[in-house]
mmCIF file of C-alpha atoms in Angstrom:
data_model
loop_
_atom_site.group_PDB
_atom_site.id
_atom_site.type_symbol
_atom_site.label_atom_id
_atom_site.label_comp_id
_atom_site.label_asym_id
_atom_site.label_seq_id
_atom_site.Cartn_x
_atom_site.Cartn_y
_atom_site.Cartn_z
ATOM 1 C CA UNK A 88 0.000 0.000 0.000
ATOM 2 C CA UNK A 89 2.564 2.524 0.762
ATOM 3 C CA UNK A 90 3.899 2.316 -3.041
ATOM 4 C CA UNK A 91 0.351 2.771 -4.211
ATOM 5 C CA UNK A 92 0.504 5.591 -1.678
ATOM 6 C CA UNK A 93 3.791 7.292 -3.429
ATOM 7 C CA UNK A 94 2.293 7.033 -6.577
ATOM 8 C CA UNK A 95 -0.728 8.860 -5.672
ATOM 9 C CA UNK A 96 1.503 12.110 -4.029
ATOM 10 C CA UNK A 97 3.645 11.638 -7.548
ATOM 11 C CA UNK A 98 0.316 11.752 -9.667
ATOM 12 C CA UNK A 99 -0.992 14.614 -7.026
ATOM 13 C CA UNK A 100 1.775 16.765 -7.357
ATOM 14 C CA UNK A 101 2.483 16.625 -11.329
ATOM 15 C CA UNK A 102 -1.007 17.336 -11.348
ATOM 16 C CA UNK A 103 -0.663 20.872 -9.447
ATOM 17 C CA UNK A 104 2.880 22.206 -10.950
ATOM 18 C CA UNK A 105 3.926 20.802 -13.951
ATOM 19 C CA UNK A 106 3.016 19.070 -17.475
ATOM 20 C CA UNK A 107 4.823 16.099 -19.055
ATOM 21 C CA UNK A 108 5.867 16.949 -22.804
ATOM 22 C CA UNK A 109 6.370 14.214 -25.137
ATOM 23 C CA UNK A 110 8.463 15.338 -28.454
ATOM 24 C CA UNK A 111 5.692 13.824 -31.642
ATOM 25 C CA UNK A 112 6.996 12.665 -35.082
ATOM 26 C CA UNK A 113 8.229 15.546 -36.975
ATOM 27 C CA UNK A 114 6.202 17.079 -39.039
ATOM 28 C CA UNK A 115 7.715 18.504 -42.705
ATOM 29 C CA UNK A 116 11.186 18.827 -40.725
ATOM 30 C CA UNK A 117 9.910 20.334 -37.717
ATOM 31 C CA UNK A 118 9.894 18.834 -34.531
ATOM 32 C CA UNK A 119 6.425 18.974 -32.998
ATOM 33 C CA UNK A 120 6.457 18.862 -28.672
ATOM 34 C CA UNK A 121 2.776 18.531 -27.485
ATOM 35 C CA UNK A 122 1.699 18.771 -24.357
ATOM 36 C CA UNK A 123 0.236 15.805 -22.791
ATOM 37 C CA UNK A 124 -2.275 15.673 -19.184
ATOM 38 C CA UNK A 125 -0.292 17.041 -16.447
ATOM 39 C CA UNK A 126 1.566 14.085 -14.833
ATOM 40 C CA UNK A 127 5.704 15.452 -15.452
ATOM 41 C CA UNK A 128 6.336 13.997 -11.319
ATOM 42 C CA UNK A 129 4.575 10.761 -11.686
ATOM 43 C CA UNK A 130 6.543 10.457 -15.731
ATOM 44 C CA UNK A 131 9.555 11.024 -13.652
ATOM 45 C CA UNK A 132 8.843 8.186 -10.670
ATOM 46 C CA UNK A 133 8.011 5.889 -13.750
ATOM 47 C CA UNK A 134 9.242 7.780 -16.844
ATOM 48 C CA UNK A 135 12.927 6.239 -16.621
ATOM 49 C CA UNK A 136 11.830 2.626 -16.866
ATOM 50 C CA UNK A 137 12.709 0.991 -20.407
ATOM 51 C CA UNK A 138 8.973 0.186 -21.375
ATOM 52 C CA UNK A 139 8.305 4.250 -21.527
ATOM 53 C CA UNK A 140 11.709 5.636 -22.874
ATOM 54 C CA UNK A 141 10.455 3.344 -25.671
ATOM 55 C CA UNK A 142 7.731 5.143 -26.120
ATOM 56 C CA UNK A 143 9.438 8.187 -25.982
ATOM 57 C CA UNK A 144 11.963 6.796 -28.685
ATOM 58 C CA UNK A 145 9.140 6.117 -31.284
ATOM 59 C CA UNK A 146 7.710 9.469 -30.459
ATOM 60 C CA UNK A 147 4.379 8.239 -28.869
ATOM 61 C CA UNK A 148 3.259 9.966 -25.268
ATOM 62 C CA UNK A 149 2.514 6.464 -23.023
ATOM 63 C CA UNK A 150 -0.857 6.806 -21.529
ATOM 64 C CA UNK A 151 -1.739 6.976 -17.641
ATOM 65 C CA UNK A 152 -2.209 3.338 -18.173
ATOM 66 C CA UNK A 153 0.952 2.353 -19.313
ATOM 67 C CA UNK A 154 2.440 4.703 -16.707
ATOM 68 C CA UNK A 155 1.040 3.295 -14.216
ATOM 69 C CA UNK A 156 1.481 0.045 -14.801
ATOM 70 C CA UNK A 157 5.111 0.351 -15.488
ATOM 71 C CA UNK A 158 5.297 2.441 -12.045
ATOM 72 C CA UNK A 159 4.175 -0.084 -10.307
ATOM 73 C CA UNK A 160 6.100 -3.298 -12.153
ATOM 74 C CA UNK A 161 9.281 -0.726 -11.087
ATOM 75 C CA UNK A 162 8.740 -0.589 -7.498
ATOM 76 C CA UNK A 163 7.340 -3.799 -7.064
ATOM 77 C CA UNK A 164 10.936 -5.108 -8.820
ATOM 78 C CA UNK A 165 12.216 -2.537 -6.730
ATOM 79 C CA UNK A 166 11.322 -4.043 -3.494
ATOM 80 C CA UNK A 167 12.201 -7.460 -4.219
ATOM 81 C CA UNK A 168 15.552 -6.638 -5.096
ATOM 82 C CA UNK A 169 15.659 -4.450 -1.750
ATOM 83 C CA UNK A 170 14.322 -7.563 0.209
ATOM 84 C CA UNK A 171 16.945 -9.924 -1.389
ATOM 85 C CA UNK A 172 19.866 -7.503 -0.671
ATOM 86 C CA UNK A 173 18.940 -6.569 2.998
ATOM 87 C CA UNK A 174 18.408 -10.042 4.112
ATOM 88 C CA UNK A 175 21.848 -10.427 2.836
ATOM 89 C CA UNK A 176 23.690 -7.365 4.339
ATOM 90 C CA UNK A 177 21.854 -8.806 7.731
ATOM 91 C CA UNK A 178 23.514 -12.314 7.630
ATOM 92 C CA UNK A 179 26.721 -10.943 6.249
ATOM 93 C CA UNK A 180 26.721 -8.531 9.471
ATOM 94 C CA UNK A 181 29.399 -8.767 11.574
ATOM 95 C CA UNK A 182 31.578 -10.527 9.173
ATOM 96 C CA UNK A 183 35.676 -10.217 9.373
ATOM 97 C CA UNK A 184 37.132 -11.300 6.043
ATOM 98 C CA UNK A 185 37.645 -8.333 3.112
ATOM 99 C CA UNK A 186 38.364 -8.283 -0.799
ATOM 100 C CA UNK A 187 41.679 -8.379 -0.462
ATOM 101 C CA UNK A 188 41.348 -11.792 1.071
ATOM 102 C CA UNK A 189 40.186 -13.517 -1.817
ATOM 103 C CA UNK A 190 42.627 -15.299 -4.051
ATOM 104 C CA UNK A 191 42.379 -15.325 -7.723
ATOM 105 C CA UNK A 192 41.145 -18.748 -7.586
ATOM 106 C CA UNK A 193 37.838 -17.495 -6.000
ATOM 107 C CA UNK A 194 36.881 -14.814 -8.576
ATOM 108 C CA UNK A 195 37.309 -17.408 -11.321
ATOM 109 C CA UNK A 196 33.657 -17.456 -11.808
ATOM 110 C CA UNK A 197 33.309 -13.669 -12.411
ATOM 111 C CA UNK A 198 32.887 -12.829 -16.216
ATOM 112 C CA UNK A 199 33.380 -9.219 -16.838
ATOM 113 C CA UNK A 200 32.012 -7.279 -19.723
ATOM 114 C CA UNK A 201 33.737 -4.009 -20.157
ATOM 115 C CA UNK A 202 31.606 -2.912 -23.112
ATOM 116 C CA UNK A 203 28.454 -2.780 -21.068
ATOM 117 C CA UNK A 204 29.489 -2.279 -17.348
ATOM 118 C CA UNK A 205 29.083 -5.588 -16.100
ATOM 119 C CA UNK A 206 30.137 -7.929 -14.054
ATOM 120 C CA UNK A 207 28.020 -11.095 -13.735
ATOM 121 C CA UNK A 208 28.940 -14.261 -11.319
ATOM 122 C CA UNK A 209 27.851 -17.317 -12.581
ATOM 123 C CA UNK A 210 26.415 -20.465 -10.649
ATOM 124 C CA UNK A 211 26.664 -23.724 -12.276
ATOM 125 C CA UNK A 212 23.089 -25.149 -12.737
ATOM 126 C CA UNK A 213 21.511 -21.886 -12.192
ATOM 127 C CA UNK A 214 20.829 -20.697 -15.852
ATOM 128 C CA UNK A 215 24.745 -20.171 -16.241
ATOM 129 C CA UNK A 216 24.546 -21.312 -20.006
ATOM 130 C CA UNK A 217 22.022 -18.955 -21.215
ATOM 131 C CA UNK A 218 23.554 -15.728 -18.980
ATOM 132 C CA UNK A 219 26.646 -16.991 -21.146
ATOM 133 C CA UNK A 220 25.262 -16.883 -24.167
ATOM 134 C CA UNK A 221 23.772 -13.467 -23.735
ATOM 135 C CA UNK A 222 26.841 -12.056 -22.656
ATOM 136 C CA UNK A 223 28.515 -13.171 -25.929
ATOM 137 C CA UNK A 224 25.670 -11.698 -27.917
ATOM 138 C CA UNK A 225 26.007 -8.378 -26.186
ATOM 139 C CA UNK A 226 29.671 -8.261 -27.240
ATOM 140 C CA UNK A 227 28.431 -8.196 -31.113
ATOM 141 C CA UNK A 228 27.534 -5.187 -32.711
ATOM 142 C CA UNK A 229 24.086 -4.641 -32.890
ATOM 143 C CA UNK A 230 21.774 -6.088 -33.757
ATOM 144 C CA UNK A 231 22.503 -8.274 -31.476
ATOM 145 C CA UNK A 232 22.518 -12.184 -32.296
ATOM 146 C CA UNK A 233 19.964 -14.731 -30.759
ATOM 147 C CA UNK A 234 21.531 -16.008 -27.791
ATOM 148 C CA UNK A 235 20.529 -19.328 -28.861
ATOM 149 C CA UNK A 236 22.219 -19.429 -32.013
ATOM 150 C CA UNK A 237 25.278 -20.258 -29.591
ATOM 151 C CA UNK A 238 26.197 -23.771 -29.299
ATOM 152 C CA UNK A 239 25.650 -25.206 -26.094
ATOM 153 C CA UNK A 240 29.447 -26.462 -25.270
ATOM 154 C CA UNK A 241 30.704 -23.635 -26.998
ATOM 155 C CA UNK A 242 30.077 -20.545 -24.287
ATOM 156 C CA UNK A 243 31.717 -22.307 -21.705
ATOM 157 C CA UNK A 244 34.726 -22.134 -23.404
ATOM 158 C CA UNK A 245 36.939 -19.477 -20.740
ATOM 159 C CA UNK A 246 38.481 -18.057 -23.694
ATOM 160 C CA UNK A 247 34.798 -16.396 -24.548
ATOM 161 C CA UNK A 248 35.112 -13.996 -21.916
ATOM 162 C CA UNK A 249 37.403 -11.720 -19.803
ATOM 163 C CA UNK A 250 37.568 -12.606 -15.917
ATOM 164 C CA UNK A 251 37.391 -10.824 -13.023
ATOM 165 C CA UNK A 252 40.907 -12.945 -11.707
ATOM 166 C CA UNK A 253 42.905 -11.467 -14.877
ATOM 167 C CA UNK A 254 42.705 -7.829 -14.002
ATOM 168 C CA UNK A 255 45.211 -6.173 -11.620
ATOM 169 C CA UNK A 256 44.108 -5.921 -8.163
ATOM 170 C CA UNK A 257 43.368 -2.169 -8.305
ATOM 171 C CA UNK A 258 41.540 -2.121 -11.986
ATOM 172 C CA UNK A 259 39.478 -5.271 -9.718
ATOM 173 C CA UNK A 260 38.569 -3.290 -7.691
ATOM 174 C CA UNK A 261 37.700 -0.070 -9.646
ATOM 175 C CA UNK A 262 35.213 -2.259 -11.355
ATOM 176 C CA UNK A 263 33.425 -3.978 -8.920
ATOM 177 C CA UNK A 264 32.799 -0.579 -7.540
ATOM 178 C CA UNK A 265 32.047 1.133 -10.658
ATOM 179 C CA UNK A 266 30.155 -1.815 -12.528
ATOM 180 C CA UNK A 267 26.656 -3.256 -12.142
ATOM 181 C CA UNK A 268 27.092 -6.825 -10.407
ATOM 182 C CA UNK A 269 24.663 -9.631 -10.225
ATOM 183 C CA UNK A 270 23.831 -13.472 -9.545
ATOM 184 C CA UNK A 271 21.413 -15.657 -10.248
ATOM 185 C CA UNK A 272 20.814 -18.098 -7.100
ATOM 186 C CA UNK A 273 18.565 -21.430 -7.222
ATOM 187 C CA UNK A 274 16.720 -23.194 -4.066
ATOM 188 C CA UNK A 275 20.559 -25.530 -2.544
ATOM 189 C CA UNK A 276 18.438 -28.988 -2.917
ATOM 190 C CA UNK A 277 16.951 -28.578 -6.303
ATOM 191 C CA UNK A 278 20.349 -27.339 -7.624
ATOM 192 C CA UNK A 279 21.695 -30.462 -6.215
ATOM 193 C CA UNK A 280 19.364 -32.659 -7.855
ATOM 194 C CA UNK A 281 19.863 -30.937 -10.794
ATOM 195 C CA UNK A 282 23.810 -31.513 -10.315
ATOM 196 C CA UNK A 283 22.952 -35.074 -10.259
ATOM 197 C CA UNK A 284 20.504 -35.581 -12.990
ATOM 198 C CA UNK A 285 23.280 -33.441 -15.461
ATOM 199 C CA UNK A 286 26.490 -34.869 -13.991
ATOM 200 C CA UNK A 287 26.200 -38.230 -12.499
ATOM 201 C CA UNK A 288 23.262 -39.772 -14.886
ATOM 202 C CA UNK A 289 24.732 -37.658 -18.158
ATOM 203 C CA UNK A 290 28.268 -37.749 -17.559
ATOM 204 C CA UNK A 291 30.919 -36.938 -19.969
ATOM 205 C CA UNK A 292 34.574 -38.667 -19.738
ATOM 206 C CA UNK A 293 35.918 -35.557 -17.092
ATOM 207 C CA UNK A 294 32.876 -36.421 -14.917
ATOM 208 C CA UNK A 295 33.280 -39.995 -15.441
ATOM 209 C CA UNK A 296 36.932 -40.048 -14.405
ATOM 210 C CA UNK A 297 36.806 -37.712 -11.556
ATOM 211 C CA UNK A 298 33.486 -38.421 -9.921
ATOM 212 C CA UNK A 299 31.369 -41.118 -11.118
ATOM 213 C CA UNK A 300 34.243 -44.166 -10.887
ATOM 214 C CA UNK A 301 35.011 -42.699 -7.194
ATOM 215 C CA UNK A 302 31.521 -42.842 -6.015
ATOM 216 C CA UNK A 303 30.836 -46.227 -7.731
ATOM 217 C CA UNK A 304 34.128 -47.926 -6.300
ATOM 218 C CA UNK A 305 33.686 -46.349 -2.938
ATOM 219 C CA UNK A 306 30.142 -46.175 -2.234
ATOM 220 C CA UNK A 307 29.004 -49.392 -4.898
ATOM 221 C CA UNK A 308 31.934 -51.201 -3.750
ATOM 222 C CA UNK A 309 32.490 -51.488 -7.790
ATOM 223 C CA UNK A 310 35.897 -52.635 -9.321
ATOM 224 C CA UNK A 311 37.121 -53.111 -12.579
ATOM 225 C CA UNK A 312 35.589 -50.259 -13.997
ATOM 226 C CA UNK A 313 35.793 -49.554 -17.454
ATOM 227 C CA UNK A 314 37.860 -46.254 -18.235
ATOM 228 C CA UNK A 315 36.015 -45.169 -20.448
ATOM 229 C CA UNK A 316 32.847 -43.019 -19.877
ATOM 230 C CA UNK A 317 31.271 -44.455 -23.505
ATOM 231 C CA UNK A 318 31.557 -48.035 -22.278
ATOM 232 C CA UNK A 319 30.523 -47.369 -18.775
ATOM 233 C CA UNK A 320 27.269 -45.624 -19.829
ATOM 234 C CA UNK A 321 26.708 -48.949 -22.515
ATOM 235 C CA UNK A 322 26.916 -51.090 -19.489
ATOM 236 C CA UNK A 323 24.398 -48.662 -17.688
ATOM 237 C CA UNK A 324 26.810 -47.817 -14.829
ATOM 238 C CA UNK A 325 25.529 -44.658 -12.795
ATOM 239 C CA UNK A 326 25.503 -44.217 -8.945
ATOM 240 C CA UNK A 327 22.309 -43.249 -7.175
ATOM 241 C CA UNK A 328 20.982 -40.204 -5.713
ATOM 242 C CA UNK A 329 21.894 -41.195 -2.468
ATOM 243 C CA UNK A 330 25.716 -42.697 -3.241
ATOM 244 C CA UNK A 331 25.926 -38.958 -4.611
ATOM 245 C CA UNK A 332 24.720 -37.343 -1.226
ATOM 246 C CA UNK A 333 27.056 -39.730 0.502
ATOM 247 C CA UNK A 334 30.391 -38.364 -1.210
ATOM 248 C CA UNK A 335 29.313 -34.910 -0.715
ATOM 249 C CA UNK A 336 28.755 -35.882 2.960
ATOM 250 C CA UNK A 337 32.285 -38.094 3.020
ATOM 251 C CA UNK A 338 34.696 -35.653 4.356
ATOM 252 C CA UNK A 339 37.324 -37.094 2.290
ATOM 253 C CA UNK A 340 35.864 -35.145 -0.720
ATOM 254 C CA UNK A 341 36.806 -32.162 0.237
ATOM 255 C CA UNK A 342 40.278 -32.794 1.924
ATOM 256 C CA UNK A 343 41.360 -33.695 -1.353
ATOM 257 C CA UNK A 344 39.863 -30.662 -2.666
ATOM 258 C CA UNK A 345 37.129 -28.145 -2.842
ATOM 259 C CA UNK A 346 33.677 -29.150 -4.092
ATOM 260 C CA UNK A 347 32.985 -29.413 -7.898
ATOM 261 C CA UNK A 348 31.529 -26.014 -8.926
ATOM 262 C CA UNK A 349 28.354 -27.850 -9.918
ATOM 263 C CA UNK A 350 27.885 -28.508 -6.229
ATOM 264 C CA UNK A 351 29.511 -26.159 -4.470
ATOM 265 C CA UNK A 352 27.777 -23.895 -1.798
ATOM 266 C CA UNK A 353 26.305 -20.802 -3.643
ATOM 267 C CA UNK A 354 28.410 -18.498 -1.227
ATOM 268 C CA UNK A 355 31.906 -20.245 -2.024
ATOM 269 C CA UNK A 356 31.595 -18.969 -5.635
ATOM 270 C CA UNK A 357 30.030 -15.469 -5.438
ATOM 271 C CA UNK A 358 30.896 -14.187 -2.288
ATOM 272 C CA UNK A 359 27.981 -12.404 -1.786
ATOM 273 C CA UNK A 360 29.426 -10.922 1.759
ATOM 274 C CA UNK A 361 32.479 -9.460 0.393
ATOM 275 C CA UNK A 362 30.834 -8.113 -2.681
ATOM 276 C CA UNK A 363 27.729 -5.896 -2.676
ATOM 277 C CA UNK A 364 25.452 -7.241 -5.715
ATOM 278 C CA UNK A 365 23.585 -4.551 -7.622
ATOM 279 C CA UNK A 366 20.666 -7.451 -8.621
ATOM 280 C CA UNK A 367 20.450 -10.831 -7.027
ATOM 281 C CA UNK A 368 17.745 -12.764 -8.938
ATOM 282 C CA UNK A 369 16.510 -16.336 -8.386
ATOM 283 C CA UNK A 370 16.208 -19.421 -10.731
ATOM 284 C CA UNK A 371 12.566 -20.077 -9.474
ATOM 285 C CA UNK A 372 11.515 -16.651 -11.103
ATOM 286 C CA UNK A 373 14.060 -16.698 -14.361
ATOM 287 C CA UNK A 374 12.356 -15.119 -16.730
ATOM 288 C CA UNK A 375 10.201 -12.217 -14.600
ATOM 289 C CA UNK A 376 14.236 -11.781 -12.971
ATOM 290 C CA UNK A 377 15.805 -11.567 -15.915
ATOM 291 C CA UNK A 378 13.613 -9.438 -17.677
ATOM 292 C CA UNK A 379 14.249 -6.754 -14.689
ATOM 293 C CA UNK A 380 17.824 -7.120 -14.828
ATOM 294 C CA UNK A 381 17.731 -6.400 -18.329
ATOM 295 C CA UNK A 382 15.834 -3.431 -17.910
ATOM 296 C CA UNK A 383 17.645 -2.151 -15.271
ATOM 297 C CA UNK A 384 20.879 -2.400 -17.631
ATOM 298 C CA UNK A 385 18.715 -0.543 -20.355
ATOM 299 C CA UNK A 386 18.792 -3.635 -22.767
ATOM 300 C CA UNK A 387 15.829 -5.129 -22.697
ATOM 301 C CA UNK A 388 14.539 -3.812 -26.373
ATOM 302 C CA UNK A 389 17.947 -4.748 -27.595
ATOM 303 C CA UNK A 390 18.107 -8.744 -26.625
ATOM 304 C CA UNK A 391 15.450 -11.162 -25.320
ATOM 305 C CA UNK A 392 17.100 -13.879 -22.337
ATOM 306 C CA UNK A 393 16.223 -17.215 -24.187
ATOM 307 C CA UNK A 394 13.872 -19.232 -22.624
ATOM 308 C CA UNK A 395 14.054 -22.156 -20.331
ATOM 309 C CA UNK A 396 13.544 -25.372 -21.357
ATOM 310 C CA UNK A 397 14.936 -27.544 -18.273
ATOM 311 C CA UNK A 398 11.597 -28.754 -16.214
ATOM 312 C CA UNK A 399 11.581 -27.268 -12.952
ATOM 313 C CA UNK A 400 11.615 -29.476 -9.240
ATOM 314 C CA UNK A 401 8.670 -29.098 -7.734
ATOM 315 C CA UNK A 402 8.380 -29.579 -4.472
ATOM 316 C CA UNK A 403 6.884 -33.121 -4.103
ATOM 317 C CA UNK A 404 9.507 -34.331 -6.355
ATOM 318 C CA UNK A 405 12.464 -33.162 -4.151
ATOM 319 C CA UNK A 406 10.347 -35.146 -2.113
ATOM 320 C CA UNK A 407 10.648 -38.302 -4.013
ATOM 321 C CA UNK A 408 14.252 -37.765 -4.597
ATOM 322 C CA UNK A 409 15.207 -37.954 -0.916
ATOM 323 C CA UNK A 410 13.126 -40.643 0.259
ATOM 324 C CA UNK A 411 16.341 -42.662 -0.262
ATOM 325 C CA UNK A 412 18.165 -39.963 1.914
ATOM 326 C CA UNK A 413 18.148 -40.971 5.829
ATOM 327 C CA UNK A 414 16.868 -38.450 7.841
ATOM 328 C CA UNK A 415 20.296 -38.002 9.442
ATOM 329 C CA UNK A 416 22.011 -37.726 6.092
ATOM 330 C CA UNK A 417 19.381 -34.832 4.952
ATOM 331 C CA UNK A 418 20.773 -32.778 7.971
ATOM 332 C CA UNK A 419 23.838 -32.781 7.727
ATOM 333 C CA UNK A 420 23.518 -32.147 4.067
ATOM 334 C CA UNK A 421 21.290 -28.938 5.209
ATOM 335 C CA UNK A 422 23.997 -28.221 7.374
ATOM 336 C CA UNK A 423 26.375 -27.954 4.977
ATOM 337 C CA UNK A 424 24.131 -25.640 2.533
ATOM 338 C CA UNK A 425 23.012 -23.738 5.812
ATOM 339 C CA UNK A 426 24.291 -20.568 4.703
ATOM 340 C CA UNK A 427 23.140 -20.563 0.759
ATOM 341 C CA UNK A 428 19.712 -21.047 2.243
ATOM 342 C CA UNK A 429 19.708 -18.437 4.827
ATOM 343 C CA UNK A 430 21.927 -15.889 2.832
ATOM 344 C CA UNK A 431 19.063 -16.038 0.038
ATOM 345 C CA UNK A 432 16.024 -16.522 1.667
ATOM 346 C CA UNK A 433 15.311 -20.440 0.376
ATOM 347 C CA UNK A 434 12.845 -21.682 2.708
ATOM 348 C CA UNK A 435 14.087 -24.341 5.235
ATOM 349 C CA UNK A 436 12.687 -27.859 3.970
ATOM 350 C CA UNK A 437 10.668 -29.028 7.237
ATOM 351 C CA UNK A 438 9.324 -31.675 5.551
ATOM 352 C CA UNK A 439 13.001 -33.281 4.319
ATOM 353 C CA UNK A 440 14.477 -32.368 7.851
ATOM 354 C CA UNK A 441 11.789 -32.996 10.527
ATOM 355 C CA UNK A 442 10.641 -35.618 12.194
#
């Protein structure tokens, strides 16, 4: 109510001093300005948002209407993103590590784009292909390509992209102050599942030789294991869901070394309390998010974020996928993605971790 409320004084007020003027299509050479109803305060809550500067581009005055409803699709992203980025300056509170603690090694996943301002951390399993493949298209000259004319293996090529890690520490720095910054997060357990399904079920020969024949000879007590992935995947040779929770919970994996991007905790890759993120958006509302983000970068009439294809988790089927989780197992698992689900306001699954 208090938005509606803001956008009544902004209405009010336009109403009693000023006009908005909207510059028509030119007429014999001469540029025509006519003078719409008086609204100039409320145009200028609303009147930056992309929807009416296109408008304004084509040379037609937007209507109350379309003001209005672009006010309020403004403030209402507007207070999302405000919700997402206080909860996380109030768990980050407190906190005693800095930028300059961070080795190169954990800014790997930063891709900057220098032509645009940008600086975008990606997620594995949380739409990281098809932020990739807009990225590239925005480095074209416009117009810009479909994003989906990019080959799927092809944008994850590193050599696609300037990182964060490559810059000197002070041009690092210069840009993540100067640049916008965001992330797209997913709900921990349905990224993991998603891991699985893409990694363990689908594997390629890297997966194969670093993951799947260590979980199937330590977990399926399997030897003689092809080497392979082709022939493995002939012989149907996959771990289960649960041999997968099991390594992630096996503190050997990570003395040997960090977690596999694909599965590692949200917060290990983005840093989230070390780096103040301009626009945090969330897998479960991808295309509303990215639509925002886009318009906050002024490019949403310029490229369209391709659509998703990949069939969401609902909730009764993380269900069914942890049925052959313990109950045990599925809290210490929650422990150790604790702070992804509390630094970006994922619901804590009850009905997985109760009783």
């Amino acid at each position: 109510m208090f938005f509606y409320f803001i956008l009544l004084i902004c209405f009010y007020l336009g109403s009693r001093f000023s006009s908005c003027w909207f510059a028509a299509p030119s007429v014999r050479g001469t540029r025509v300005r006519l003078r719409a109803a008086p609204c100039s305060l409320l145009y200028f809550c609303a009147g930056s948002k992309p929807g009416l500067r296109r408008l304004r581009k084509e040379g037609h005055p937007p209507s109350l209407n379309e003001i209005f409803i672009s006010a309020f699709a403004a403030l209402r992203s507007t207070k999302k993103q405000d919700l997402r980025k206080d909860r996380l300056r109030k768990y980050c509170a407190g906190g005693n590590q800095s930028l300059d603690d961070l080795k190169d090694t954990d800014l790997k996943n930063f891709i900057v784009d220098d032509k645009h301002g940008i600086i975008y951390c990606y997620i594995p399993k949380v739409a990281c292909t098809n932020w990739k493949r807009t990225l590239i298209a925005l480095n074209y000259s416009e117009p810009y390509p479909d994003p989906m004319s990019f080959e799927h293996n092809w944008v994850h090529d590193f050599e696609r992209f300037k990182l964060l890690k490559d810059f000197p520490k002070a041009e690092r720095k210069a840009k993540l102050e100067h640049y916008t910054k965001f992330l797209f997060v997913r709900d921990p357990f349905v990224r993991l599942i998603s891991a699985y399904r893409d990694k363990m079920l689908n594997y390629n020969q890297y997966f194969y030789e670093g993951y799947v024949r260590v979980i199937l000879q330590r977990y399926k007590k399997q030897t003689n294991l092809p080497y392979k992935h082709k022939v493995a995947k002939e012989k149907g040779l996959q771990p289960s869901f649960y041999e997968f929770i099991q390594y992630i919970l096996d503190p050997r994996t990570e003395t040997k070394e960090p977690f596999e991007p694909h599965w590692r905790q949200m917060y290990r890759l983005c840093h989230p309390c070390l780096i103040e993120y301009d626009f945090v958006g969330h897998q479960e509302s991808l295309q509303e998010d990215a639509q925002e983000l886009l318009k906050m970068l002024k490019l949403e009439n310029d490229i369209k974020f391709p659509p998703s294809y990949e069939n969401m988790t609902s909730g009764k089927s993380v269900m069914d996928w942890f049925q052959s989780v313990p109950l045990e197992d599925r809290r210490m698992l929650y422990r150790i993605y604790e702070e992804d689900f509390l630094l970006f306001g994922f619901r804590r699954p009850t009905e997985l971790l109760d009783d």
